[in-house]
GROMACS .gro file of C-alpha atoms in nm:
model
  320
    1MET     CA    1  -1.240   1.245   1.142
    2GLU     CA    2  -1.243   1.457   0.846
    3MET     CA    3  -0.986   1.251   0.630
    4VAL     CA    4  -0.951   0.865   0.636
    5ILE     CA    5  -0.677   0.763   0.422
    6VAL     CA    6  -0.652   0.343   0.410
    7GLY     CA    7  -0.310   0.249   0.249
    8SER     CA    8   0.040   0.135   0.315
    9ILE     CA    9   0.283   0.200   0.516
   10GLY     CA   10   0.666   0.081   0.450
   11TYR     CA   11   0.978   0.101   0.366
   12ASP     CA   12   1.116   0.190  -0.011
   13ASP     CA   13   1.466   0.117  -0.098
   14ILE     CA   14   1.517   0.344  -0.380
   15GLN     CA   15   1.802   0.373  -0.672
   16THR     CA   16   1.812   0.710  -0.877
   17PRO     CA   17   2.068   0.854  -1.093
   18GLU     CA   18   2.092   1.143  -0.809
   19GLU     CA   19   2.111   0.957  -0.484
   20ASN     CA   20   2.001   0.651  -0.324
   21GLY     CA   21   1.898   0.531   0.018
   22SER     CA   22   1.776   0.242   0.221
   23GLY     CA   23   1.477   0.161   0.410
   24ILE     CA   24   1.347   0.497   0.369
   25LEU     CA   25   0.947   0.539   0.523
   26GLY     CA   26   0.735   0.500   0.232
   27GLY     CA   27   0.370   0.379   0.133
   28ALA     CA   28   0.096   0.541  -0.023
   29ALA     CA   29  -0.013   0.628   0.344
   30SER     CA   30   0.262   0.802   0.468
   31HIS     CA   31   0.313   0.992   0.162
   32SER     CA   32  -0.049   1.092   0.151
   33GLY     CA   33  -0.130   1.115   0.510
   34LEU     CA   34   0.170   1.366   0.517
   35SER     CA   35   0.088   1.529   0.252
   36ALA     CA   36  -0.256   1.633   0.324
   37SER     CA   37  -0.060   1.726   0.706
   38PHE     CA   38   0.111   1.990   0.542
   39HIS     CA   39  -0.268   2.130   0.468
   40MET     CA   40  -0.468   2.039   0.741
   41ARG     CA   41  -0.277   2.075   1.038
   42PRO     CA   42  -0.462   2.014   1.403
   43LEU     CA   43  -0.632   2.315   1.550
   44PRO     CA   44  -0.445   2.403   1.912
   45GLY     CA   45  -0.636   2.183   2.120
   46LYS     CA   46  -0.840   1.990   1.916
   47PRO     CA   47  -0.751   1.650   1.782
   48PRO     CA   48  -0.553   1.501   1.487
   49ARG     CA   49  -0.782   1.515   1.180
   50ILE     CA   50  -0.662   1.279   0.929
   51GLY     CA   51  -0.691   0.877   1.033
   52ILE     CA   52  -0.439   0.634   0.905
   53VAL     CA   53  -0.587   0.281   0.835
   54SER     CA   54  -0.274   0.016   0.815
   55ALA     CA   55  -0.103  -0.261   0.945
   56VAL     CA   56   0.312  -0.298   1.002
   57GLY     CA   57   0.509  -0.531   1.127
   58GLU     CA   58   0.730  -0.555   1.439
   59ASP     CA   59   1.001  -0.399   1.264
   60PHE     CA   60   0.844  -0.057   1.186
   61SER     CA   61   1.044   0.193   1.445
   62THR     CA   62   0.932   0.409   1.702
   63TYR     CA   63   1.092   0.683   1.532
   64HIS     CA   64   0.922   0.634   1.228
   65GLN     CA   65   0.596   0.617   1.404
   66MET     CA   66   0.656   0.942   1.570
   67VAL     CA   67   0.731   1.143   1.225
   68LEU     CA   68   0.380   1.028   1.142
   69GLU     CA   69   0.170   1.141   1.457
   70ASP     CA   70   0.378   1.435   1.482
   71ALA     CA   71   0.279   1.556   1.174
   72GLY     CA   72  -0.107   1.527   1.294
   73MET     CA   73  -0.203   1.162   1.167
   74ASN     CA   74  -0.440   0.952   1.455
   75LEU     CA   75  -0.253   0.597   1.390
   76SER     CA   76  -0.540   0.419   1.608
   77GLY     CA   77  -0.672   0.272   1.235
   78VAL     CA   78  -0.297   0.068   1.270
   79VAL     CA   79  -0.237  -0.258   1.384
   80VAL     CA   80   0.121  -0.404   1.481
   81VAL     CA   81   0.137  -0.766   1.281
   82ASP     CA   82   0.371  -1.030   1.388
   83GLY     CA   83   0.594  -0.990   1.069
   84LYS     CA   84   0.784  -0.774   0.879
   85THR     CA   85   0.684  -0.412   0.711
   86PHE     CA   86   0.588  -0.406   0.349
   87ARG     CA   87   0.888  -0.335   0.175
   88TRP     CA   88   0.948  -0.205  -0.229
   89SER     CA   89   1.261  -0.181  -0.431
   90GLY     CA   90   1.287   0.034  -0.725
   91LYS     CA   91   1.541   0.188  -0.967
   92TYR     CA   92   1.482   0.483  -1.225
   93ASP     CA   93   1.628   0.529  -1.550
   94ASP     CA   94   1.801   0.797  -1.630
   95SER     CA   95   1.513   1.025  -1.759
   96MET     CA   96   1.296   0.911  -1.412
   97ASP     CA   97   1.041   0.861  -1.605
   98ARG     CA   98   1.039   0.460  -1.563
   99VAL     CA   99   1.109   0.313  -1.275
  100THR     CA  100   1.205  -0.113  -1.292
  101THR     CA  101   1.041  -0.267  -0.985
  102ILE     CA  102   1.323  -0.512  -0.793
  103SER     CA  103   1.128  -0.627  -0.547
  104THR     CA  104   0.758  -0.575  -0.387
  105ASP     CA  105   0.695  -0.761  -0.036
  106LEU     CA  106   0.401  -0.715   0.081
  107ASN     CA  107   0.475  -0.954   0.422
  108VAL     CA  108   0.212  -0.771   0.687
  109LEU     CA  109  -0.015  -0.684   0.438
  110GLU     CA  110  -0.042  -0.967   0.236
  111ASN     CA  111  -0.350  -1.125   0.474
  112PHE     CA  112  -0.450  -0.694   0.551
  113THR     CA  113  -0.818  -0.663   0.626
  114PRO     CA  114  -0.885  -0.278   0.656
  115VAL     CA  115  -1.113  -0.220   1.013
  116ILE     CA  116  -1.224   0.112   1.036
  117PRO     CA  117  -1.224   0.290   1.361
  118ASP     CA  118  -1.639   0.311   1.476
  119ALA     CA  119  -1.564   0.745   1.518
  120TRP     CA  120  -1.447   0.741   1.129
  121THR     CA  121  -1.689   0.579   0.953
  122GLU     CA  122  -1.826   0.916   0.835
  123PRO     CA  123  -1.515   1.149   0.713
  124ASP     CA  124  -1.554   1.414   0.467
  125VAL     CA  125  -1.282   1.238   0.205
  126LEU     CA  126  -1.192   0.841   0.231
  127PHE     CA  127  -0.913   0.789   0.071
  128CYS     CA  128  -0.829   0.438  -0.061
  129ALA     CA  129  -0.479   0.440  -0.150
  130ASN     CA  130  -0.349   0.192  -0.394
  131ALA     CA  131  -0.401  -0.096  -0.270
  132HIS     CA  132  -0.548  -0.435  -0.383
  133PRO     CA  133  -0.952  -0.353  -0.462
  134ARG     CA  134  -1.010  -0.617  -0.209
  135ILE     CA  135  -0.865  -0.361   0.064
  136GLN     CA  136  -1.036  -0.087  -0.118
  137LEU     CA  137  -1.384  -0.260  -0.141
  138ALA     CA  138  -1.391  -0.336   0.245
  139ALA     CA  139  -1.294   0.025   0.342
  140LEU     CA  140  -1.564   0.149   0.113
  141ASN     CA  141  -1.814  -0.072   0.241
  142GLN     CA  142  -1.733   0.000   0.613
  143CYS     CA  143  -1.778   0.408   0.540
  144PRO     CA  144  -2.099   0.411   0.365
  145GLY     CA  145  -2.122   0.798   0.509
  146ALA     CA  146  -1.803   0.947   0.402
  147ARG     CA  147  -1.933   1.246   0.179
  148ILE     CA  148  -1.645   1.211  -0.090
  149THR     CA  149  -1.470   0.851  -0.134
  150VAL     CA  150  -1.190   0.834  -0.356
  151LEU     CA  151  -0.934   0.554  -0.500
  152ASP     CA  152  -0.595   0.510  -0.649
  153SER     CA  153  -0.485   0.223  -0.826
  154PHE     CA  154  -0.201   0.101  -1.062
  155ARG     CA  155  -0.157  -0.180  -1.341
  156LEU     CA  156  -0.103  -0.448  -1.113
  157TRP     CA  157  -0.410  -0.445  -1.062
  158ILE     CA  158  -0.542  -0.391  -1.361
  159GLU     CA  159  -0.368  -0.706  -1.520
  160ASP     CA  160  -0.486  -0.910  -1.241
  161GLU     CA  161  -0.780  -0.835  -1.025
  162PHE     CA  162  -0.987  -0.616  -1.304
  163GLU     CA  163  -1.311  -0.728  -1.221
  164LEU     CA  164  -1.273  -0.628  -0.850
  165LEU     CA  165  -1.115  -0.295  -0.922
  166SER     CA  166  -1.430  -0.206  -1.207
  167GLU     CA  167  -1.623  -0.314  -0.876
  168ALA     CA  168  -1.443  -0.061  -0.690
  169MET     CA  169  -1.451   0.251  -0.953
  170ARG     CA  170  -1.829   0.178  -0.991
  171ASN     CA  171  -1.818   0.229  -0.628
  172VAL     CA  172  -1.627   0.551  -0.566
  173ASP     CA  173  -1.664   0.945  -0.663
  174VAL     CA  174  -1.316   0.994  -0.782
  175VAL     CA  175  -1.044   0.748  -0.953
  176ILE     CA  176  -0.751   0.924  -0.937
  177ILE     CA  177  -0.487   0.737  -1.192
  178ASN     CA  178  -0.169   0.750  -1.424
  179GLU     CA  179  -0.252   0.841  -1.767
  180GLU     CA  180  -0.078   0.504  -1.905
  181GLU     CA  181  -0.338   0.290  -1.693
  182VAL     CA  182  -0.653   0.505  -1.817
  183CYS     CA  183  -0.514   0.420  -2.164
  184SER     CA  184  -0.473   0.046  -2.037
  185ILE     CA  185  -0.818  -0.002  -1.873
  186ALA     CA  186  -1.000   0.138  -2.230
  187ASP     CA  187  -0.804  -0.025  -2.490
  188GLU     CA  188  -0.766   0.341  -2.627
  189GLN     CA  189  -0.410   0.517  -2.694
  190VAL     CA  190  -0.638   0.871  -2.723
  191LEU     CA  191  -0.666   0.999  -2.360
  192THR     CA  192  -0.979   1.183  -2.406
  193LYS     CA  193  -1.134   0.893  -2.564
  194ALA     CA  194  -1.011   0.672  -2.263
  195ILE     CA  195  -1.142   0.865  -1.989
  196SER     CA  196  -1.492   0.856  -2.148
  197SER     CA  197  -1.484   0.541  -2.181
  198VAL     CA  198  -1.367   0.497  -1.824
  199MET     CA  199  -1.652   0.672  -1.693
  200SER     CA  200  -1.932   0.583  -1.899
  201GLY     CA  201  -1.860   0.252  -1.751
  202SER     CA  202  -1.823   0.052  -2.074
  203SER     CA  203  -1.406  -0.080  -2.050
  204LEU     CA  204  -1.468  -0.150  -1.679
  205HIS     CA  205  -1.583  -0.557  -1.652
  206GLY     CA  206  -1.947  -0.560  -1.738
  207GLY     CA  207  -1.986  -0.277  -1.991
  208GLU     CA  208  -2.228  -0.005  -1.915
  209SER     CA  209  -2.497  -0.269  -1.894
  210ALA     CA  210  -2.304  -0.314  -1.514
  211GLY     CA  211  -2.295   0.075  -1.448
  212PRO     CA  212  -2.094   0.382  -1.530
  213GLY     CA  213  -1.783   0.419  -1.405
  214PRO     CA  214  -1.669   0.714  -1.147
  215ARG     CA  215  -1.834   1.032  -1.168
  216SER     CA  216  -1.500   1.217  -1.143
  217LEU     CA  217  -1.180   1.089  -1.323
  218ILE     CA  218  -0.795   1.280  -1.269
  219VAL     CA  219  -0.562   1.143  -1.407
  220LYS     CA  220  -0.201   1.237  -1.347
  221ARG     CA  221   0.030   1.287  -1.616
  222GLY     CA  222   0.387   1.306  -1.489
  223SER     CA  223   0.596   1.575  -1.648
  224SER     CA  224   0.280   1.704  -1.812
  225GLY     CA  225   0.084   1.788  -1.543
  226VAL     CA  226  -0.323   1.684  -1.477
  227LEU     CA  227  -0.626   1.607  -1.670
  228ALA     CA  228  -0.954   1.637  -1.414
  229HIS     CA  229  -1.255   1.542  -1.594
  230LEU     CA  230  -1.509   1.647  -1.322
  231PRO     CA  231  -1.880   1.769  -1.271
  232CYS     CA  232  -1.788   2.140  -1.264
  233GLY     CA  233  -1.594   2.038  -1.615
  234THR     CA  234  -1.276   2.005  -1.727
  235ILE     CA  235  -0.938   2.110  -1.530
  236ALA     CA  236  -0.599   2.122  -1.713
  237LEU     CA  237  -0.287   2.242  -1.501
  238PRO     CA  238   0.101   2.144  -1.614
  239SER     CA  239   0.382   2.029  -1.376
  240TYR     CA  240   0.568   2.284  -1.226
  241PRO     CA  241   0.875   2.303  -1.359
  242THR     CA  242   1.152   2.183  -1.085
  243GLU     CA  243   1.507   2.176  -1.220
  244ASN     CA  244   1.599   1.959  -0.870
  245MET     CA  245   1.480   1.588  -0.982
  246VAL     CA  246   1.607   1.382  -0.699
  247ASP     CA  247   1.339   1.102  -0.663
  248PRO     CA  248   0.977   1.033  -0.747
  249THR     CA  249   0.878   0.817  -0.518
  250GLY     CA  250   0.526   0.869  -0.393
  251CYS     CA  251   0.515   1.202  -0.604
  252GLY     CA  252   0.125   1.111  -0.696
  253ASP     CA  253   0.045   1.019  -0.371
  254THR     CA  254   0.164   1.333  -0.267
  255PHE     CA  255  -0.047   1.460  -0.531
  256ALA     CA  256  -0.360   1.298  -0.410
  257GLY     CA  257  -0.333   1.418  -0.013
  258ALA     CA  258  -0.278   1.762  -0.103
  259LEU     CA  259  -0.550   1.765  -0.348
  260PHE     CA  260  -0.830   1.614  -0.087
  261ALA     CA  261  -0.693   1.805   0.207
  262CYS     CA  262  -0.828   2.129   0.032
  263LEU     CA  263  -1.176   1.993  -0.002
  264ILE     CA  264  -1.195   1.987   0.306
  265GLY     CA  265  -1.457   2.261   0.440
  266HIS     CA  266  -1.649   2.311   0.155
  267GLU     CA  267  -1.970   2.238   0.040
  268GLY     CA  268  -2.012   2.038  -0.283
  269PRO     CA  269  -1.648   2.068  -0.460
  270LEU     CA  270  -1.644   1.876  -0.721
  271ASN     CA  271  -1.908   2.078  -0.877
  272ASP     CA  272  -1.741   2.376  -0.778
  273SER     CA  273  -1.493   2.491  -1.061
  274GLU     CA  274  -1.299   2.745  -0.860
  275VAL     CA  275  -1.280   2.556  -0.565
  276MET     CA  276  -1.130   2.205  -0.730
  277ARG     CA  277  -0.873   2.469  -0.946
  278ASN     CA  278  -0.728   2.540  -0.621
  279ALA     CA  279  -0.726   2.218  -0.498
  280LEU     CA  280  -0.537   2.095  -0.827
  281VAL     CA  281  -0.280   2.385  -0.814
  282HIS     CA  282  -0.213   2.349  -0.432
  283ALA     CA  283  -0.160   1.958  -0.531
  284THR     CA  284   0.063   1.989  -0.781
  285VAL     CA  285   0.305   2.233  -0.601
  286THR     CA  286   0.297   2.041  -0.322
  287ALA     CA  287   0.397   1.718  -0.545
  288SER     CA  288   0.655   1.925  -0.694
  289TYR     CA  289   0.867   1.945  -0.328
  290CYS     CA  290   0.787   1.553  -0.301
  291VAL     CA  291   1.052   1.434  -0.580
  292GLU     CA  292   1.309   1.726  -0.476
  293GLN     CA  293   1.478   1.477  -0.211
  294LEU     CA  294   1.452   1.099  -0.157
  295GLY     CA  295   1.152   0.972   0.027
  296THR     CA  296   0.912   1.152   0.220
  297LYS     CA  297   1.212   1.403   0.326
  298GLY     CA  298   1.088   1.689   0.080
  299VAL     CA  299   0.746   1.710   0.246
  300ARG     CA  300   0.825   1.642   0.600
  301SER     CA  301   1.103   1.961   0.584
  302LEU     CA  302   0.837   2.175   0.385
  303GLY     CA  303   0.823   2.535   0.509
  304ARG     CA  304   0.504   2.769   0.480
  305GLY     CA  305   0.715   3.089   0.325
  306PRO     CA  306   0.866   2.898   0.042
  307TYR     CA  307   0.568   2.650  -0.022
  308HIS     CA  308   0.308   2.972  -0.075
  309ALA     CA  309   0.604   3.172  -0.261
  310ARG     CA  310   0.619   2.860  -0.523
  311ALA     CA  311   0.240   2.847  -0.519
  312ASP     CA  312   0.189   3.235  -0.592
  313ARG     CA  313   0.522   3.163  -0.865
  314TYR     CA  314   0.323   2.822  -1.028
  315ARG     CA  315  -0.022   3.059  -1.050
  316ARG     CA  316   0.144   3.320  -1.238
  317ILE     CA  317   0.288   3.059  -1.469
  318VAL     CA  318  -0.059   2.931  -1.545
  319GLY     CA  319  -0.294   3.261  -1.525
  320ILE     CA  320  -0.471   3.222  -1.193
   0.00000   0.00000   0.00000
């Protein structure tokens, strides 16, 4: 398997100033998997290139299972458990920069422990999407042969599980995280200082004596774009200037899925600034489609022609 994604598959109830929706296909694995699949379509006569590891309840619909499989994902790592599927409910403010979580029901994910299929333990990319650090560490321990290991996280785990999160961050090649969360970890408002503190390990649990942090840190900055500190150097790109903002849910996961899909097939991509810049361009453009419709609809309905036209326009904007 070329890419393995460990994360949530669930249902979202979303309220935005533009649209509302209930029972929408969501979850980090759904968003990142659909995005990655757009850039990693199965070759004719070949099996899927992306494997998903997650858990769903008995209420997870056959239709949504088909949506994921038809996109090119192998779901043999997804277990069906007695109970209900993970569900999140949130409401965005008028600017859509902030979301209020109304409810988070972990349901079958509450006691979930990932089991990576034996044939998947040496992927080109292992992406541990936003989840309890216990789940991320379990996945990392099962994939010692992964060429690139990545994790995403957010404020809840920083506040409640910082020791475990620090251990996980020290054991991956790349951490991809929001700006406010990097600054929260480092207790530092200057972003560049916060990044250095996390990468050195000084702001992680145990400090530098416990070891350095990740060798790459990719900071998602919302409407301000992305700042990536990598072995090949620092790359900064703006967001795509879309005027049709409908729903930001899953935008970061969509960004991550596209980014790491574009590294597949390259030797030592984290050390190659051209490869990384191209991947970040594709990630930014793909994420711009996510925000234009509710849930996963923007990426699911994405056509090759419009996508490449937008990617070309974005390259002209940033001078690449």
